[in-house]
Short mmCIF file of C-alpha atoms in Angstrom, two decimals:
data_model
loop_
_atom_site.label_atom_id
_atom_site.label_comp_id
_atom_site.label_asym_id
_atom_site.label_seq_id
_atom_site.Cartn_x
_atom_site.Cartn_y
_atom_site.Cartn_z
CA MET A 124 90.54 130.28 102.44
CA GLY A 125 94.28 130.35 101.93
CA LEU A 126 97.22 128.12 101.18
CA GLU A 127 98.82 128.51 104.58
CA VAL A 128 97.40 127.66 107.98
CA LYS A 129 96.98 130.97 109.79
CA ASN A 130 98.13 131.33 113.38
CA TYR A 131 95.73 133.20 115.65
CA TRP A 132 97.29 133.21 119.13
CA VAL A 133 100.47 131.99 120.77
CA LEU A 134 100.10 130.76 124.35
CA GLN A 135 103.05 130.41 126.71
CA VAL A 136 102.70 127.27 128.85
CA ALA A 137 105.71 126.27 131.02
CA GLY A 138 108.20 127.95 128.71
CA ARG A 139 106.83 126.33 125.58
CA GLU A 140 104.90 128.00 122.80
CA ILE A 141 101.49 126.55 122.00
CA TRP A 142 100.05 127.77 118.73
CA ILE A 143 96.30 128.13 118.39
CA THR A 144 96.04 127.81 114.61
CA GLU A 145 93.16 128.09 112.19
CA THR A 146 92.96 124.29 112.13
CA ILE A 147 92.38 124.08 115.89
CA VAL A 148 89.70 126.79 115.85
CA ASN A 149 87.90 125.17 112.91
CA THR A 150 88.11 121.80 114.66
CA TRP A 151 86.48 123.38 117.73
CA ILE A 152 83.67 124.82 115.59
CA ILE A 153 82.99 121.43 113.99
CA MET A 154 83.23 119.67 117.35
CA LEU A 155 80.71 122.15 118.82
CA VAL A 156 78.21 121.50 116.01
CA LEU A 157 78.63 117.71 116.27
CA ILE A 158 78.35 117.72 120.09
CA VAL A 159 75.16 119.82 119.94
CA LEU A 160 73.72 117.41 117.34
CA ALA A 161 74.67 114.42 119.50
CA MET A 162 73.07 115.98 122.59
CA ILE A 163 69.86 116.70 120.65
CA ALA A 164 69.82 113.08 119.51
CA ARG A 165 70.43 111.92 123.12
CA ILE A 166 67.59 114.04 124.49
CA LYS A 167 65.23 112.88 121.74
CA LEU A 168 66.31 109.27 122.44
CA ARG A 169 64.17 109.27 125.62
CA SER A 170 61.00 109.70 123.60
CA PHE A 171 61.88 107.21 120.84
CA LYS A 172 59.02 104.98 119.79
CA ASP A 173 58.87 101.47 118.32
CA ILE A 174 57.61 102.79 115.02
CA PRO A 175 60.07 105.52 113.99
CA THR A 176 59.03 108.81 112.41
CA GLY A 177 60.88 111.90 111.27
CA PHE A 178 64.06 112.67 113.25
CA GLN A 179 64.24 109.20 114.80
CA ASN A 180 63.99 107.68 111.34
CA ALA A 181 66.99 109.65 110.08
CA ILE A 182 69.17 108.83 113.11
CA GLU A 183 68.29 105.13 112.95
CA ALA A 184 68.97 104.98 109.21
CA ILE A 185 72.45 106.54 109.64
CA VAL A 186 73.44 104.31 112.55
CA GLU A 187 72.08 101.13 110.98
CA THR A 188 73.85 101.83 107.67
CA PHE A 189 77.16 102.29 109.46
CA ASP A 190 76.60 99.23 111.64
CA ALA A 191 75.93 97.07 108.59
CA PHE A 192 79.02 98.48 106.90
CA ALA A 193 81.18 97.81 109.97
CA LEU A 194 79.79 94.29 110.32
CA ASP A 195 80.60 93.71 106.67
CA SER A 196 84.21 94.80 106.91
CA LEU A 197 85.09 93.90 110.52
CA GLY A 198 83.28 90.63 111.16
CA GLU A 199 81.14 89.55 114.12
CA LYS A 200 83.57 89.68 117.05
CA LEU A 201 84.95 93.19 116.38
CA THR A 202 81.76 95.22 115.97
CA TYR A 203 82.21 96.77 119.45
CA ILE A 204 84.83 99.21 118.07
CA SER A 205 82.51 100.51 115.34
CA PRO A 206 81.37 103.62 117.38
CA TRP A 207 84.93 104.99 117.25
CA PHE A 208 85.04 104.63 113.47
CA PHE A 209 81.56 106.16 113.22
CA MET A 210 82.95 109.22 115.02
CA VAL A 211 85.96 109.35 112.67
CA PHE A 212 83.67 109.02 109.64
CA ILE A 213 81.28 111.77 110.74
CA PHE A 214 84.10 114.11 111.76
CA ILE A 215 86.12 113.82 108.54
CA LEU A 216 82.97 114.07 106.44
CA SER A 217 81.82 117.22 108.23
CA CYS A 218 85.34 118.69 107.88
CA SER A 219 85.07 118.51 104.11
CA LEU A 220 81.41 119.61 104.11
CA PHE A 221 82.16 122.66 106.29
CA SER A 222 84.83 123.82 103.84
CA VAL A 223 81.95 124.54 101.44
CA PHE A 224 81.07 127.43 103.79
CA GLY A 225 84.58 128.87 103.60
CA LEU A 226 86.15 127.28 106.68
CA ARG A 227 89.57 125.85 105.88
CA ALA A 228 89.12 122.08 106.20
CA PRO A 229 90.98 120.81 109.30
CA THR A 230 91.88 117.71 107.29
CA ALA A 231 93.95 119.92 104.95
CA ASP A 232 96.47 120.10 107.80
CA TRP A 233 98.76 117.12 108.34
CA ALA A 234 98.42 117.39 112.13
CA THR A 235 94.73 116.38 112.05
CA THR A 236 95.07 113.49 109.62
CA PHE A 237 98.18 112.17 111.34
CA ALA A 238 96.38 112.27 114.69
CA PHE A 239 93.60 110.08 113.26
CA ALA A 240 96.05 107.74 111.52
CA LEU A 241 98.10 107.42 114.72
CA ALA A 242 94.93 106.58 116.65
CA THR A 243 94.19 103.87 114.08
CA PHE A 244 97.76 102.57 114.42
CA ILE A 245 97.59 102.41 118.23
CA LEU A 246 94.15 100.76 118.02
CA MET A 247 95.59 98.23 115.54
CA LEU A 248 98.48 97.31 117.85
CA PHE A 249 96.18 97.17 120.90
CA MET A 250 93.55 95.00 119.20
CA GLY A 251 96.23 92.71 117.76
CA ILE A 252 97.81 92.15 121.18
CA ARG A 253 94.43 91.81 122.88
CA HIS A 254 92.96 89.25 120.49
CA ARG A 255 96.02 87.27 119.38
CA GLU A 256 98.58 88.01 122.15
CA GLY A 257 101.80 86.11 121.38
CA SER A 258 101.00 85.16 117.82
CA TYR A 259 100.54 88.83 116.87
CA LEU A 260 103.98 89.75 118.19
CA LYS A 261 105.36 86.64 116.51
CA SER A 262 104.03 87.87 113.16
CA PHE A 263 106.71 90.61 113.30
CA ILE A 264 109.51 88.03 113.09
CA GLU A 265 107.97 85.84 110.41
CA PRO A 266 109.12 84.06 108.30
CA HIS A 267 112.51 84.52 110.00
CA PRO A 268 113.85 86.94 112.69
CA ILE A 269 116.07 88.51 110.03
CA PHE A 270 112.93 90.07 108.49
CA PHE A 271 112.10 92.02 111.68
CA PRO A 272 113.34 95.45 110.41
CA LEU A 273 111.39 95.04 107.16
CA ASN A 274 108.18 94.05 108.97
CA LEU A 275 108.60 96.94 111.42
CA LEU A 276 109.09 99.38 108.55
CA GLY A 277 106.01 97.99 106.81
CA GLU A 278 103.91 98.50 109.94
CA LEU A 279 105.27 102.00 110.61
CA SER A 280 104.56 103.14 107.05
CA LYS A 281 100.84 102.38 107.52
CA PRO A 282 99.88 105.52 109.53
CA VAL A 283 102.12 107.67 107.33
CA SER A 284 100.55 106.55 104.05
CA LEU A 285 97.04 106.63 105.56
CA SER A 286 97.45 110.22 106.77
CA PHE A 287 99.22 111.48 103.63
CA ARG A 288 96.46 110.15 101.38
CA LEU A 289 93.69 112.13 103.07
CA PHE A 290 95.91 115.19 103.62
CA GLY A 291 97.10 115.31 100.00
CA ASN A 292 93.60 115.03 98.59
CA MET A 293 92.10 117.71 100.82
CA LEU A 294 95.11 120.03 100.38
CA SER A 295 95.02 119.74 96.59
CA GLY A 296 91.34 120.74 96.61
CA THR A 297 92.13 123.70 98.88
CA ILE A 298 95.01 124.81 96.63
CA ILE A 299 92.94 124.62 93.45
CA LEU A 300 90.08 126.63 95.00
CA THR A 301 92.49 129.22 96.42
CA LEU A 302 94.16 129.61 93.02
CA TYR A 303 90.75 130.00 91.39
CA TYR A 304 89.68 132.71 93.84
CA ALA A 305 93.03 134.49 93.52
CA LEU A 306 93.39 134.46 89.73
CA THR A 307 89.90 135.07 88.35
CA PRO A 308 88.08 138.43 88.14
CA LEU A 309 85.20 139.10 90.48
CA PHE A 310 82.30 138.49 88.10
CA VAL A 311 83.12 134.75 87.64
CA GLN A 312 83.44 134.21 91.38
CA ILE A 313 79.68 133.94 91.70
CA GLY A 314 78.17 130.61 90.71
CA VAL A 315 81.14 128.89 89.07
CA PRO A 316 83.00 128.06 92.34
CA ALA A 317 79.90 126.11 93.44
CA LEU A 318 80.78 123.44 90.87
CA LEU A 319 84.40 123.34 92.05
CA HIS A 320 83.26 123.13 95.69
CA ALA A 321 80.84 120.33 94.80
CA PHE A 322 83.61 118.38 93.10
CA PHE A 323 86.61 118.96 95.40
CA ASP A 324 84.88 119.27 98.76
CA VAL A 325 81.73 117.17 98.61
CA LEU A 326 82.61 114.40 96.12
CA PHE A 327 86.33 114.00 96.93
CA GLY A 328 85.67 114.59 100.62
CA ALA A 329 83.04 111.85 100.83
CA LEU A 330 85.14 109.43 98.76
CA GLN A 331 88.29 110.02 100.80
CA THR A 332 86.36 109.70 104.07
CA TYR A 333 85.00 106.34 102.93
CA ILE A 334 88.46 105.21 101.85
CA PHE A 335 90.10 106.37 105.10
CA VAL A 336 87.59 104.47 107.21
CA VAL A 337 87.64 101.34 105.00
CA ILE A 338 91.43 101.13 105.05
CA SER A 339 91.52 101.75 108.82
CA LEU A 340 89.02 98.93 109.32
CA MET A 341 91.10 96.74 107.00
CA TYR A 342 94.27 97.36 109.05
CA VAL A 343 92.50 96.60 112.33
CA ARG A 344 90.96 93.44 110.93
CA GLY A 345 94.30 92.38 109.45
CA ALA A 346 95.92 92.70 112.88
CA VAL A 347 93.20 90.64 114.59
CA ASP A 348 92.69 87.82 112.10
CA MET B 11 121.54 136.71 94.56
CA LEU B 12 122.52 134.39 91.70
CA GLU B 13 122.76 131.46 94.13
CA LEU B 14 119.22 132.14 95.34
CA ALA B 15 117.93 132.32 91.76
CA ILE B 16 119.62 129.00 90.89
CA VAL B 17 118.16 127.28 93.98
CA ILE B 18 114.66 128.59 93.28
CA SER B 19 114.74 127.58 89.61
CA VAL B 20 116.09 124.12 90.43
CA ALA B 21 113.35 123.73 93.05
CA HIS B 22 110.70 124.52 90.43
CA ILE B 23 112.19 122.00 87.98
CA ALA B 24 112.31 119.43 90.79
CA ALA B 25 108.62 120.06 91.53
CA ALA B 26 107.78 119.49 87.86
CA ILE B 27 109.76 116.23 87.82
CA ALA B 28 108.04 115.08 91.02
CA LEU B 29 104.65 115.67 89.41
CA LEU B 30 105.62 113.49 86.42
CA ASN B 31 104.77 110.41 88.51
CA GLY B 32 101.17 111.30 87.74
CA ILE B 33 101.69 109.56 84.40
CA THR B 34 102.42 106.15 85.90
CA THR B 35 99.80 106.62 88.63
CA THR B 36 97.17 107.35 85.99
CA PHE B 37 98.12 104.27 84.00
CA GLY B 38 97.85 102.13 87.13
CA GLN B 39 94.45 103.54 88.06
CA ALA B 40 93.23 103.12 84.47
CA LYS B 41 94.22 99.46 84.61
CA ILE B 42 92.35 98.98 87.90
CA CYS B 43 89.21 100.65 86.49
CA ALA B 44 89.34 98.71 83.23
CA GLN B 45 89.68 95.36 84.99
CA ALA B 46 86.88 96.23 87.44
CA ILE B 47 84.50 97.23 84.64
CA GLU B 48 85.37 94.07 82.75
CA SER B 49 84.60 91.88 85.77
CA MET B 50 81.38 93.82 86.45
CA ALA B 51 80.25 93.20 82.87
CA ARG B 52 81.06 89.52 83.24
CA GLN B 53 79.34 89.12 86.60
CA PRO B 54 76.78 91.88 87.21
CA GLU B 55 75.54 90.20 90.41
CA ALA B 56 78.97 90.74 92.04
CA ALA B 57 79.07 94.42 91.03
CA ASP B 58 78.80 95.80 94.60
CA SER B 59 81.74 93.91 96.07
CA ILE B 60 83.83 94.59 92.94
CA ARG B 61 83.05 98.30 93.24
CA SER B 62 84.18 98.57 96.85
CA ALA B 63 87.34 96.58 96.07
CA MET B 64 87.96 98.88 93.12
CA PHE B 65 87.74 102.00 95.32
CA ILE B 66 90.21 100.54 97.81
CA GLY B 67 92.56 99.63 94.97
CA LEU B 68 92.25 103.10 93.47
CA ALA B 69 93.08 104.67 96.83
CA MET B 70 96.11 102.42 97.23
CA GLY B 71 97.31 103.27 93.73
CA GLU B 72 96.72 106.95 94.36
CA THR B 73 99.21 107.01 97.24
CA SER B 74 102.27 107.33 95.02
CA GLY B 75 100.68 110.20 93.13
CA ILE B 76 99.92 111.93 96.43
CA TYR B 77 103.55 111.52 97.54
CA GLY B 78 104.69 113.22 94.32
CA LEU B 79 102.18 116.04 94.86
CA LEU B 80 103.39 116.58 98.43
CA ILE B 81 107.03 116.66 97.32
CA ALA B 82 106.09 119.26 94.69
CA ILE B 83 104.20 121.35 97.29
CA ILE B 84 107.14 121.18 99.72
CA MET B 85 109.52 122.20 96.91
CA LEU B 86 107.37 125.20 95.98
CA PHE B 87 106.00 126.51 99.28
CA ALA B 88 108.10 125.14 102.15
CA ASN B 89 111.51 124.62 100.58
CA PRO B 90 114.14 123.85 103.24
CA LEU B 91 117.00 124.48 100.79
CA ILE B 92 116.25 128.21 100.58
CA ASP B 93 116.49 128.63 104.36
CA ILE B 94 119.81 126.76 104.39
CA LEU B 95 121.10 128.97 101.58
CA LEU B 96 119.94 132.17 103.28
CA THR B 97 121.70 131.26 106.53
CA TYR B 98 124.80 130.29 104.51
CA LEU B 99 124.82 133.62 102.71
CA GLY B 100 124.23 135.40 106.00
#
């Protein structure tokens, strides 16, 4: 684990440099684990029974909890976008959980968090136009057309603040752990960092994941209602 | 060399000043927590909805503290002023 994002390879594509950084490789590792889990769940889905046991029980509990949460914060008519937010939730949560094992969390890089926040922003605009059409676009020039720059600035600051919140929290945890590993002698590096990992990775990671998803849902709902 | 030393020291002081916004952020979050606990004590049956609203409020209040932290990190680790100075000095 380090303060800076390491760069592994540089690819040349059409005269441009494409950097394969530590973030991208770690994202691939997490994606691989999640895709394998999803495929196992899909294969097991064929033999699901009416009365759940074991693995099926766990999967159903996770999905039902998230569905109830999405229904609570999105309302009836918008629950069809909850799978996307379930993916975001699971991915960001596993990013912070994998950093317990020494992978640098991909969310401690602004590129990842801004990608998710931009996706939320585009989804917000799309859902607003789809569900409210003219009246959503009209909300940019309310209460008077002279307020248009202010409203636009307010909307554009949403993805920025959303991404910086998650990025700052994960980066501060990474910095504190790196400083601890760099400054302390070897005999206190066994056992004690477990507490720091539990606090900065597991607790803060879970809390910030929840907050990211709740605020994303709030923005989408605010655009639709 | 003296110019570089001045820029680096000023950048460190600027990082410290940027982190001072933690004071106001902490006061804001303390106010949110105090009010939430007060309302939970008054209405224990509404504790769940108050708790989720409290977390959202805490996250919103935390944003300004995070901005200060990021400015401090940029000042310390990715300072653009030092590059400008190095190209100026040649």
